[in-house]
């Protein structure tokens, strides 16, 4: 695929459809995403009640295991692979196939349009998901991450619990509530489909239109953003007698840029470049902590941006958490005293650009990136143009506003 190539968009019977035509590409990739995720714990209207944490993830399991459809067998029978995942905002189903694209599109749309949920099915799935929860709960890195977000956004926010839910919320799942959530959130208007491959767009549109011919029209769901209760948080949890996991995070607010996709994305990548300068692989910070033997392994530095929450975080496994935090503080103090150098700015900016370009060679990454930026009101193929325009002053301003 040529970098920056066109993403064709069309709304078909309420379904936002995005196509990327990759000439000569043998694989087809379909991503169908539903606007219902781990952070969603309330109905916005109508049946007004709190729903258990982990409901979106539980429904994902039930849909894949739907005895009426037998998805894993049916997709495997035609040589396609099916995957599903739930994050804070969305539940997504993906198909990778090399043939029978039209049939795969029909089947994935059928998969998410009907389900029968019984008490026996729910009780069986509870046992499976409780085992999954126990495995996640025993991982100190996962628990530390959850505690950090709880501190930044408040213990009652949807970010304060694992996407899978907790032992109490999993146990409280019942068939009636799950069926109502399916009917509420699994509407065509609350979905997006991204299809990548060597495509005939008109044929794809015709397949989708026929598959959705009898689908009812509903109002698209609207969700409010989460407001952080703290700007910065540090969480440290001991793994054993010599090692601890450390998470340091910052909640990011958009301010005057809320609702302006262009400025929103520009601010995002200014922050990304700033983080790369401060804590990236070739930064002075990493050179020091590796040189002093303060960490066991690597450092993970990342940002999460959406219309509902934004934060940056750094995490690592360390034998001296207080010394690592001391180096983080020194790094922040140092950058306050000086400006960014031209060389470190260009190196960090080019590294971020390289990561964007790399996405185009991986269908799953590309589909998820297209999805992510379309939700935020922007075409992913325009992101590189925005990135190239970012100035050193913008990065310095972003660092002072959100990281320092």
XYZ file of C-alpha atoms in Angstrom:
404
model
C 0.000 0.000 0.000
C 1.259 3.468 -0.887
C 1.709 5.627 2.194
C -1.090 8.130 2.534
C -3.329 6.318 -0.009
C -7.051 6.882 0.007
C -9.409 5.360 2.546
C -12.829 5.063 0.905
C -15.737 5.745 3.272
C -19.459 5.133 2.919
C -22.392 4.685 5.283
C -24.503 1.684 4.278
C -27.827 1.184 6.076
C -26.336 2.912 9.132
C -23.005 1.022 9.089
C -19.881 3.177 8.726
C -17.820 1.311 6.111
C -14.141 2.061 5.415
C -12.234 0.332 2.600
C -8.532 0.216 1.763
C -7.803 -1.230 -1.683
C -4.362 -2.907 -1.689
C -3.586 -3.950 -5.257
C -1.841 -7.298 -5.515
C -2.360 -8.053 -1.827
C -3.260 -11.723 -1.257
C -4.776 -11.416 2.215
C -8.119 -9.823 3.055
C -8.632 -8.402 6.539
C -12.004 -7.487 8.022
C -12.405 -5.606 11.302
C -15.918 -5.153 12.691
C -15.947 -3.004 15.805
C -18.810 -2.274 18.228
C -18.939 0.851 20.400
C -19.221 -1.004 23.689
C -16.167 -1.604 25.884
C -14.839 -2.297 29.332
C -15.379 1.242 30.629
C -19.093 1.265 29.777
C -20.954 0.530 33.009
C -24.184 2.520 32.565
C -27.017 2.836 30.107
C -27.342 6.394 28.880
C -31.145 6.318 28.570
C -34.160 4.034 28.651
C -33.308 1.108 30.936
C -31.397 3.343 33.341
C -29.245 1.224 35.614
C -25.640 0.401 36.311
C -24.356 -2.683 34.539
C -21.532 -4.862 35.899
C -17.908 -4.181 35.051
C -16.770 -6.598 32.355
C -20.140 -6.839 30.599
C -18.682 -6.007 27.169
C -15.997 -8.682 27.548
C -18.589 -11.230 28.737
C -20.759 -10.534 25.686
C -17.729 -10.951 23.414
C -17.289 -14.480 24.807
C -20.988 -15.305 24.362
C -21.007 -14.116 20.747
C -17.966 -16.193 19.807
C -19.450 -19.230 21.598
C -22.974 -18.648 20.202
C -24.367 -22.154 19.627
C -26.765 -20.783 16.999
C -23.848 -19.724 14.809
C -20.788 -21.834 15.833
C -18.491 -19.095 14.560
C -15.073 -20.707 15.040
C -16.103 -23.843 13.129
C -17.928 -22.018 10.337
C -15.147 -19.528 9.616
C -12.518 -22.282 9.830
C -14.517 -24.349 7.358
C -13.990 -21.709 4.648
C -10.309 -21.153 5.493
C -10.724 -17.957 7.532
C -9.436 -17.178 11.011
C -11.603 -15.375 13.559
C -10.381 -13.307 16.500
C -12.131 -11.091 19.030
C -10.993 -8.593 21.646
C -12.395 -6.004 24.033
C -10.656 -2.803 25.098
C -11.862 0.099 27.237
C -14.016 1.589 24.473
C -14.919 -1.122 21.977
C -15.421 -4.805 21.241
C -13.912 -5.923 17.928
C -14.168 -9.015 15.746
C -11.601 -9.616 13.016
C -11.362 -12.004 10.077
C -8.276 -12.883 8.045
C -8.969 -14.711 4.783
C -7.548 -15.221 1.295
C -10.758 -16.120 -0.537
C -14.552 -15.832 -0.390
C -14.410 -12.258 0.887
C -18.125 -11.681 0.275
C -19.131 -14.733 2.289
C -16.835 -13.716 5.153
C -18.416 -10.240 5.222
C -21.907 -11.753 5.312
C -20.947 -14.124 8.116
C -19.264 -11.560 10.354
C -22.295 -9.261 10.032
C -24.621 -12.149 10.858
C -22.447 -13.064 13.857
C -23.139 -9.747 15.627
C -26.826 -9.307 14.782
C -28.531 -12.016 16.818
C -27.895 -14.141 19.881
C -29.908 -16.191 22.350
C -28.588 -16.009 25.909
C -29.774 -18.545 28.481
C -29.032 -18.995 32.177
C -27.126 -22.239 31.522
C -24.903 -20.572 28.914
C -24.149 -17.672 31.263
C -23.277 -19.946 34.186
C -20.934 -21.990 32.003
C -19.173 -18.854 30.731
C -18.785 -17.459 34.258
C -16.525 -20.377 35.157
C -14.303 -19.755 32.126
C -14.041 -15.998 32.668
C -13.380 -16.371 36.407
C -10.348 -18.520 35.555
C -9.201 -15.843 33.120
C -9.658 -13.202 35.822
C -7.585 -15.163 38.351
C -4.709 -15.384 35.891
C -4.836 -11.633 35.222
C -5.301 -10.761 38.891
C -2.145 -12.646 39.862
C -0.088 -10.516 37.458
C 1.368 -7.562 39.402
C 1.850 -5.529 36.248
C -1.857 -5.730 35.401
C -2.977 -4.820 38.919
C -0.513 -1.919 39.136
C -1.809 -0.559 35.813
C -5.421 -0.725 37.044
C -4.523 1.005 40.328
C -2.762 3.792 38.414
C -5.838 4.493 36.267
C -8.076 4.323 39.337
C -5.906 6.966 40.957
C -5.950 9.218 37.873
C -9.654 8.908 37.037
C -11.306 7.903 40.318
C -12.349 4.569 41.740
C -15.895 4.777 40.314
C -14.828 5.396 36.712
C -14.957 2.658 34.102
C -11.172 2.840 33.862
C -10.769 1.782 37.496
C -11.541 -1.888 36.849
C -9.952 -4.487 34.545
C -11.682 -4.774 31.164
C -12.594 -8.339 32.118
C -14.349 -7.076 35.273
C -13.772 -8.354 38.809
C -14.844 -11.514 40.642
C -18.008 -9.862 41.999
C -19.092 -8.328 38.697
C -18.492 -11.571 36.796
C -20.615 -13.495 39.311
C -23.446 -10.930 38.996
C -23.918 -11.444 35.233
C -27.398 -12.639 34.305
C -29.009 -13.618 31.005
C -31.674 -10.880 31.019
C -29.201 -8.049 31.557
C -26.770 -9.428 28.946
C -29.545 -9.767 26.362
C -30.625 -6.166 26.975
C -27.029 -4.953 26.613
C -26.702 -6.849 23.341
C -29.909 -5.286 22.004
C -28.819 -1.844 23.177
C -25.212 -1.710 22.020
C -25.034 -4.196 19.136
C -26.940 -1.996 16.731
C -25.575 -1.383 13.242
C -25.354 2.366 13.908
C -23.009 1.632 16.812
C -20.574 -0.342 14.621
C -17.820 0.332 12.111
C -16.369 -2.083 9.558
C -12.907 -1.746 8.008
C -11.971 -4.002 5.070
C -8.444 -4.210 3.646
C -7.336 -6.181 0.574
C -7.579 -6.220 -3.205
C -11.163 -5.029 -3.377
C -13.915 -4.163 -5.792
C -15.620 -1.469 -3.694
C -19.003 -1.685 -5.430
C -19.143 -5.450 -4.916
C -18.262 -5.023 -1.231
C -20.925 -2.346 -0.778
C -23.525 -4.586 -2.461
C -22.685 -7.505 -0.137
C -23.039 -5.283 2.946
C -26.276 -3.693 1.737
C -27.879 -7.087 1.152
C -26.641 -8.417 4.511
C -28.203 -5.446 6.331
C -31.454 -5.282 4.372
C -33.638 -6.173 7.356
C -31.639 -4.471 10.110
C -33.610 -1.953 12.212
C -32.412 1.646 12.373
C -31.512 2.960 15.828
C -29.920 6.087 17.204
C -26.135 5.962 17.526
C -24.858 5.712 21.103
C -23.261 8.799 22.681
C -20.732 8.557 25.498
C -19.341 11.243 27.792
C -15.591 11.641 28.396
C -14.003 10.743 31.709
C -12.665 13.676 33.712
C -9.383 12.964 35.524
C -9.321 13.584 39.278
C -5.511 13.769 39.391
C -2.944 14.913 36.871
C -0.114 12.573 37.864
C 0.206 9.274 39.716
C 2.888 6.804 40.748
C 2.190 3.169 41.639
C 4.739 0.606 42.804
C 3.921 -3.017 43.634
C 6.415 -5.562 44.904
C 6.791 -8.738 42.828
C 9.287 -10.549 45.051
C 12.046 -9.775 47.549
C 14.192 -7.993 44.941
C 11.860 -6.768 42.187
C 8.987 -4.295 41.927
C 6.807 -3.121 39.068
C 6.663 0.671 38.676
C 4.001 2.668 36.820
C 4.208 6.448 36.453
C 1.357 8.118 34.569
C -0.094 11.480 33.565
C -3.715 12.216 32.690
C -3.966 14.479 29.654
C -6.779 16.939 28.994
C -7.563 18.429 25.600
C -8.756 21.833 26.794
C -9.644 24.125 23.907
C -8.811 21.456 21.326
C -11.751 19.214 22.277
C -13.921 18.649 19.209
C -11.246 19.791 16.737
C -9.792 16.598 15.216
C -6.885 18.321 13.451
C -5.629 20.121 16.566
C -6.431 17.071 18.692
C -4.164 14.812 16.580
C -1.488 17.486 16.353
C -1.379 17.755 20.148
C -1.282 13.952 20.468
C 1.811 13.623 18.307
C 3.515 16.600 19.948
C 3.165 14.701 23.232
C 4.394 11.484 21.621
C 7.532 13.225 20.348
C 8.056 14.809 23.771
C 7.855 11.424 25.499
C 10.334 9.998 23.012
C 12.777 12.826 23.777
C 12.403 12.420 27.532
C 12.211 8.658 27.949
C 12.670 6.991 24.529
C 15.138 4.251 23.644
C 18.031 6.626 22.846
C 17.275 9.170 25.601
C 19.717 10.202 28.309
C 17.231 8.827 30.854
C 17.420 5.321 29.425
C 21.206 5.517 29.139
C 21.468 6.357 32.843
C 19.106 3.763 34.279
C 20.524 0.989 32.126
C 24.051 2.105 32.976
C 23.282 2.066 36.698
C 21.575 -1.334 36.499
C 18.304 0.036 37.912
C 15.926 -2.034 35.783
C 15.451 -5.664 34.833
C 14.610 -5.667 31.144
C 13.038 -2.871 29.126
C 11.005 0.284 29.716
C 7.549 0.635 28.193
C 6.586 4.225 27.341
C 3.222 4.828 25.682
C 0.225 7.125 25.254
C -3.460 6.278 25.082
C -5.627 8.858 23.301
C -9.353 8.735 22.654
C -12.408 10.977 22.715
C -13.152 9.797 26.257
C -9.779 9.594 28.038
C -6.121 10.404 27.425
C -3.060 9.457 29.425
C 0.637 8.709 29.097
C 2.558 6.205 31.164
C 5.956 4.698 31.804
C 6.379 1.272 33.334
C 9.249 -1.065 34.110
C 10.465 -3.824 36.427
C 13.082 -2.491 38.828
C 15.144 -3.493 41.831
C 15.374 0.147 42.947
C 12.047 1.935 42.343
C 13.007 5.035 44.367
C 16.158 5.487 42.261
C 14.163 5.165 39.033
C 11.717 7.825 40.221
C 14.629 10.047 41.169
C 15.923 9.789 37.587
C 12.429 10.562 36.218
C 12.313 13.708 38.382
C 15.836 14.714 37.299
C 14.874 14.274 33.646
C 11.811 16.499 34.081
C 13.799 19.176 35.936
C 16.532 19.141 33.311
C 14.156 19.708 30.382
C 12.498 22.604 32.241
C 15.861 24.392 32.363
C 16.746 24.011 28.701
C 15.190 23.946 25.258
C 14.993 20.862 23.068
C 18.020 20.398 20.827
C 17.484 20.308 17.048
C 19.087 16.891 16.698
C 17.095 15.182 19.470
C 13.892 16.756 18.125
C 14.495 15.473 14.582
C 15.608 12.000 15.704
C 12.571 11.572 17.949
C 10.180 12.949 15.340
C 11.579 10.611 12.670
C 11.266 7.640 14.996
C 7.537 8.383 15.504
C 7.100 8.827 11.727
C 8.785 5.450 11.218
C 6.287 3.796 13.540
C 3.394 5.303 11.577
C 4.845 4.070 8.270
C 5.362 0.588 9.720
C 1.612 0.316 10.389
C 0.893 0.217 6.643
C 2.673 -3.132 6.284
C 0.502 -4.895 8.879
C -3.222 -5.280 8.051
C -4.338 -5.698 11.681
C -2.408 -2.613 12.841
C -3.627 -0.644 9.837
C -7.284 -1.577 10.372
C -7.126 -0.682 14.064
C -5.410 2.635 13.299
C -8.034 3.506 10.687
C -10.736 2.633 13.224
C -9.123 4.637 16.028
C -8.697 7.860 14.058
C -12.065 7.611 12.283
C -13.747 7.516 15.718
C -11.879 10.724 16.518
C -13.019 12.357 13.269
C -9.872 12.032 11.175
C -8.614 10.001 8.225
C -5.561 7.942 9.245
C -3.970 8.590 5.834
C -3.715 12.290 6.854
C -1.821 11.604 10.088
C 1.614 11.668 8.439
C 0.897 15.128 6.999
C -0.005 16.371 10.486
C 3.082 14.750 11.978
C 5.404 16.387 9.438
C 4.092 19.855 10.351
C 4.785 19.571 14.090
C 7.364 22.079 15.287
C 9.898 21.998 18.080
C 7.965 24.765 19.871
C 4.754 22.697 19.801
C 6.574 19.757 21.355
C 8.101 21.936 24.065
C 4.704 23.505 24.830
C 3.072 20.051 24.999
C 5.756 18.781 27.362
C 5.287 21.737 29.719
C 1.492 21.504 29.599
C 1.058 17.754 30.011
C 4.238 16.063 31.184
C 6.202 18.482 33.332
